[in-house]
XYZ file of C-alpha atoms in Angstrom:
315
model
C 6.440 32.350 -80.308
C 3.469 29.911 -80.227
C 1.644 30.028 -83.079
C -1.439 27.499 -81.883
C -4.664 28.348 -83.873
C -7.121 30.191 -81.451
C -10.070 27.217 -81.660
C -7.325 24.458 -82.053
C -8.312 21.310 -80.514
C -6.353 18.667 -79.219
C -6.086 14.702 -78.532
C -4.129 14.308 -74.904
C -1.594 12.789 -76.953
C -1.203 16.181 -78.884
C -1.735 18.330 -76.198
C 1.166 16.146 -74.184
C 3.409 16.838 -77.359
C 2.670 20.819 -77.651
C 3.010 21.079 -73.735
C 6.252 19.128 -72.897
C 3.961 16.974 -70.086
C 3.231 13.416 -70.026
C -0.276 12.291 -70.935
C 0.025 10.707 -67.468
C 0.925 14.235 -65.729
C -1.862 15.572 -67.563
C -4.546 13.087 -66.451
C -2.892 13.158 -63.028
C -3.299 17.212 -62.923
C -6.780 16.907 -63.998
C -7.298 14.449 -61.041
C -5.964 17.266 -58.598
C -8.311 19.541 -60.031
C -5.134 21.598 -61.559
C -6.434 21.324 -64.769
C -10.213 21.938 -66.571
C -11.959 18.783 -67.705
C -11.957 18.151 -71.640
C -14.575 18.591 -73.871
C -16.397 15.190 -74.786
C -17.360 14.817 -78.515
C -18.374 11.789 -79.262
C -16.418 9.027 -77.981
C -13.463 11.013 -77.548
C -11.773 13.930 -75.168
C -10.825 16.964 -77.008
C -8.935 19.906 -75.021
C -8.165 23.426 -75.958
C -5.482 26.314 -75.728
C -7.203 27.003 -72.662
C -5.872 23.799 -71.405
C -2.484 24.384 -72.929
C -2.107 27.636 -71.622
C -3.080 26.220 -68.185
C -0.074 23.391 -68.452
C 2.573 26.173 -69.272
C 1.132 28.200 -66.424
C 1.624 25.397 -64.451
C 4.896 24.331 -65.436
C 6.233 27.762 -65.033
C 5.156 27.901 -61.449
C 6.748 24.862 -60.957
C 10.139 25.857 -61.653
C 9.671 28.883 -59.476
C 9.456 26.422 -56.625
C 5.590 26.320 -56.194
C 4.107 23.060 -55.030
C 1.204 21.702 -56.570
C -0.939 22.739 -53.624
C 0.155 26.299 -53.710
C -0.204 26.170 -57.745
C -4.077 25.125 -56.958
C -4.902 27.958 -54.976
C -2.933 30.257 -57.499
C -4.877 28.989 -60.335
C -8.226 29.187 -58.152
C -7.572 32.635 -57.506
C -6.982 33.219 -61.205
C -10.102 31.429 -62.349
C -12.211 33.505 -59.575
C -10.952 36.993 -61.391
C -8.525 37.718 -59.034
C -5.304 38.344 -61.098
C -2.440 35.347 -61.207
C 0.103 38.375 -62.410
C 0.098 40.389 -59.471
C 0.533 37.526 -57.116
C 3.753 36.167 -59.451
C 5.040 39.765 -59.286
C 4.816 39.714 -55.533
C 6.335 36.018 -55.515
C 9.236 37.555 -57.668
C 9.994 40.240 -55.588
C 10.339 38.026 -52.325
C 11.999 35.538 -53.935
C 14.344 37.677 -56.041
C 17.807 38.432 -54.732
C 18.215 40.426 -51.633
C 21.897 41.298 -52.483
C 24.128 42.839 -55.389
C 26.606 39.941 -55.293
C 27.185 37.674 -58.200
C 27.731 33.577 -57.191
C 31.616 32.493 -58.597
C 33.044 29.590 -58.934
C 36.310 28.030 -57.493
C 38.342 25.107 -58.234
C 39.586 22.610 -55.138
C 43.178 24.223 -56.015
C 42.127 27.461 -55.884
C 40.132 27.010 -52.486
C 43.345 25.299 -50.753
C 45.629 28.199 -51.924
C 43.391 30.471 -50.770
C 43.825 29.096 -47.131
C 47.226 28.505 -46.313
C 47.947 25.974 -48.965
C 47.318 22.758 -47.093
C 43.655 20.508 -47.890
C 41.615 20.464 -45.289
C 38.426 18.051 -46.016
C 37.019 19.014 -42.597
C 36.652 22.729 -43.263
C 35.368 22.102 -46.616
C 32.599 19.981 -45.477
C 31.942 22.388 -42.943
C 31.743 25.118 -45.684
C 29.496 23.219 -47.469
C 26.988 22.400 -44.763
C 26.752 26.158 -44.240
C 26.352 26.618 -47.903
C 29.541 29.024 -47.878
C 30.613 26.614 -50.766
C 28.262 24.315 -53.280
C 29.405 21.733 -55.130
C 29.064 21.657 -58.716
C 27.269 18.431 -59.935
C 29.459 16.563 -62.083
C 32.506 18.315 -60.821
C 34.117 17.110 -58.221
C 36.699 19.669 -57.949
C 34.599 22.358 -58.413
C 32.573 24.487 -56.157
C 29.719 27.327 -56.509
C 30.615 30.574 -54.315
C 27.108 32.193 -53.589
C 28.548 35.370 -51.301
C 32.306 35.573 -52.488
C 32.439 38.445 -49.904
C 31.606 35.910 -46.793
C 34.339 33.506 -48.638
C 36.833 36.177 -48.609
C 36.028 37.403 -44.858
C 36.899 33.854 -43.971
C 40.048 34.037 -45.819
C 41.162 37.036 -44.447
C 40.525 36.026 -40.692
C 42.004 32.416 -41.172
C 45.081 34.627 -42.679
C 44.913 36.554 -39.074
C 45.250 33.544 -37.645
C 41.688 32.252 -36.642
C 41.345 28.191 -37.017
C 38.836 27.279 -39.681
C 36.956 25.370 -37.189
C 36.689 28.427 -34.998
C 35.273 30.164 -38.166
C 32.285 27.887 -39.419
C 31.619 27.596 -35.452
C 31.317 31.735 -35.221
C 29.535 31.688 -38.584
C 27.034 28.908 -36.999
C 26.669 31.305 -33.993
C 26.049 34.501 -36.188
C 23.826 32.862 -38.464
C 21.346 31.771 -35.792
C 21.415 35.626 -34.276
C 20.882 37.000 -37.951
C 17.923 34.466 -38.945
C 15.980 36.041 -35.447
C 16.827 39.438 -36.621
C 15.288 39.030 -40.309
C 12.440 37.133 -38.333
C 11.943 40.066 -36.323
C 12.074 42.727 -39.233
C 9.471 40.554 -41.223
C 7.186 40.059 -38.036
C 7.384 43.906 -37.541
C 6.866 44.782 -41.359
C 3.807 42.078 -41.623
C 2.353 43.953 -38.720
C 2.889 47.438 -39.679
C 2.705 47.317 -43.604
C 1.264 44.589 -44.759
C -1.090 43.852 -42.314
C -3.782 45.533 -45.413
C -3.047 42.938 -47.436
C -2.763 39.706 -45.614
C -5.346 39.917 -42.842
C -8.696 40.446 -44.887
C -11.559 37.984 -45.223
C -11.122 37.898 -49.060
C -7.831 37.353 -50.697
C -6.056 40.300 -52.020
C -6.988 41.787 -55.468
C -4.830 42.312 -58.367
C -4.126 45.920 -57.229
C -3.378 44.962 -53.718
C -0.356 42.639 -54.905
C 1.154 45.013 -57.158
C 1.018 47.344 -54.208
C 2.468 44.915 -51.936
C 5.176 43.993 -54.518
C 6.170 47.607 -54.953
C 6.453 47.914 -51.182
C 9.015 44.813 -50.713
C 11.132 46.712 -53.536
C 11.169 49.766 -51.326
C 11.104 47.976 -48.120
C 13.841 45.455 -49.399
C 17.073 47.332 -48.408
C 16.079 48.309 -45.000
C 17.027 45.797 -42.903
C 20.514 45.869 -44.009
C 20.648 49.264 -43.640
C 19.485 49.032 -39.878
C 21.725 46.379 -38.982
C 24.832 48.073 -41.042
C 24.406 50.838 -38.487
C 23.296 49.122 -35.399
C 26.360 47.247 -35.810
C 28.505 50.247 -36.622
C 27.233 51.782 -33.342
C 27.802 48.514 -31.258
C 31.541 47.874 -32.529
C 31.956 51.351 -31.730
C 30.889 51.153 -28.178
C 32.385 47.493 -27.681
C 35.611 48.236 -29.101
C 36.149 51.419 -27.154
C 35.692 49.361 -23.910
C 37.839 46.461 -25.018
C 40.356 48.926 -26.033
C 40.551 50.647 -22.564
C 40.470 47.449 -20.713
C 43.377 46.104 -22.110
C 45.129 49.419 -21.871
C 44.148 49.530 -17.977
C 42.315 52.871 -18.135
C 39.270 50.888 -17.178
C 38.986 48.280 -14.151
C 38.803 44.955 -15.654
C 35.578 43.337 -15.450
C 35.104 41.369 -12.103
C 33.091 37.985 -12.951
C 29.915 39.082 -11.753
C 30.194 41.691 -14.560
C 31.115 38.917 -17.313
C 28.275 37.535 -19.662
C 28.008 34.782 -21.837
C 25.696 33.693 -24.342
C 23.277 30.931 -24.391
C 20.643 29.674 -26.891
C 17.028 30.381 -26.075
C 14.264 29.042 -28.532
C 12.879 31.923 -30.949
C 9.148 31.513 -29.643
C 10.310 31.779 -26.155
C 11.883 35.165 -27.248
C 9.002 36.327 -28.856
C 6.958 35.411 -25.752
C 9.138 37.567 -23.402
C 9.555 40.671 -25.844
C 5.600 40.821 -26.306
C 5.542 40.878 -22.457
C 8.039 43.268 -21.269
C 9.194 44.643 -24.754
C 12.349 44.259 -26.845
C 14.533 46.699 -25.050
C 13.826 44.767 -21.666
C 14.816 41.121 -23.040
C 17.933 40.962 -21.913
C 17.018 42.561 -17.781
C 14.135 40.036 -17.837
C 15.751 36.563 -18.571
C 18.611 37.771 -16.202
C 16.096 38.454 -13.601
C 14.206 35.397 -14.098
C 17.397 33.122 -14.123
C 18.552 34.826 -10.742
C 15.398 34.625 -9.200
C 15.538 30.947 -9.794
C 18.760 30.581 -8.889
C 18.003 32.024 -5.347
C 14.913 30.069 -4.887
C 16.827 26.877 -5.450
C 19.491 28.081 -3.162
C 16.664 28.459 -0.634
C 15.332 25.200 -0.991
C 18.424 23.478 -0.485
C 19.228 25.437 2.358
C 15.878 24.501 4.026
C 16.421 20.568 2.843
C 19.641 20.771 4.597
C 17.902 22.317 7.949
C 15.408 19.557 7.919
C 18.031 16.901 7.456
C 20.075 18.571 10.377
C 16.865 18.866 12.628
C 16.454 15.199 12.015
C 19.972 13.915 13.174
C 19.227 15.935 16.385
C 16.055 14.587 17.369
C 16.174 12.480 20.588
C 14.576 8.394 19.529
């Protein structure tokens, strides 16, 4: 607990000592407008508990990952009477964990044993790149596992015979698709739920931010529940088709019926969705590609005919 006197006055060196900031940092904050100017008393600059509180607020926001530019906006909102508490509460809800999983640690030896007993540095590098494993600073043979469930799935797939390089490639592809789903869900909720808070000419009030934080808490599980339900539906549908195909109870797919995945920029996908609706995206892209193929085929045939005519023209 802090016991600074209500009317305490500090020199800049004293303020630095009490706040944990350096003198140079305090002056930099003043220059950026993050800290009020001190009171001038004779030849001395005098700081108060207002400055000490502000420095502690800045330190707390920096610890939360805010930039100095965003901190300045939050503090200006506070100074003009809009609640900082509500904004921080909303930020805490958004930045908080979106899963009940707890990270665990695993040694390199345990990792090798779990994945067949043979060291594979390329696989470890892939896992670190994908943040499935996070190196522990100062511990060369120790890793943090943010999602033990994800690592367990990889171990099960590997035990079933899937190469680690294939697992990493599959995760990269899956992650891109899931990030697209997350983006669409956030755009959807922003448009239909949070527009009342973020689309106003005036910044949100304290009451607005508190209500928005409550909504985030309520809506947080909905994305996962929706994806779980839709994935179960799709897996049931396609697994049944796959089983019938292998058992011979359904005709094998002809090459014309087969499909493949292609990467399309998210901005292009959003533009197509706005144009034809989410349900028609696949059909639209397929039709557009087919039309382009037909157009180029016609151009090629026309060009060939022109060349043929030139050959048979009399000199």
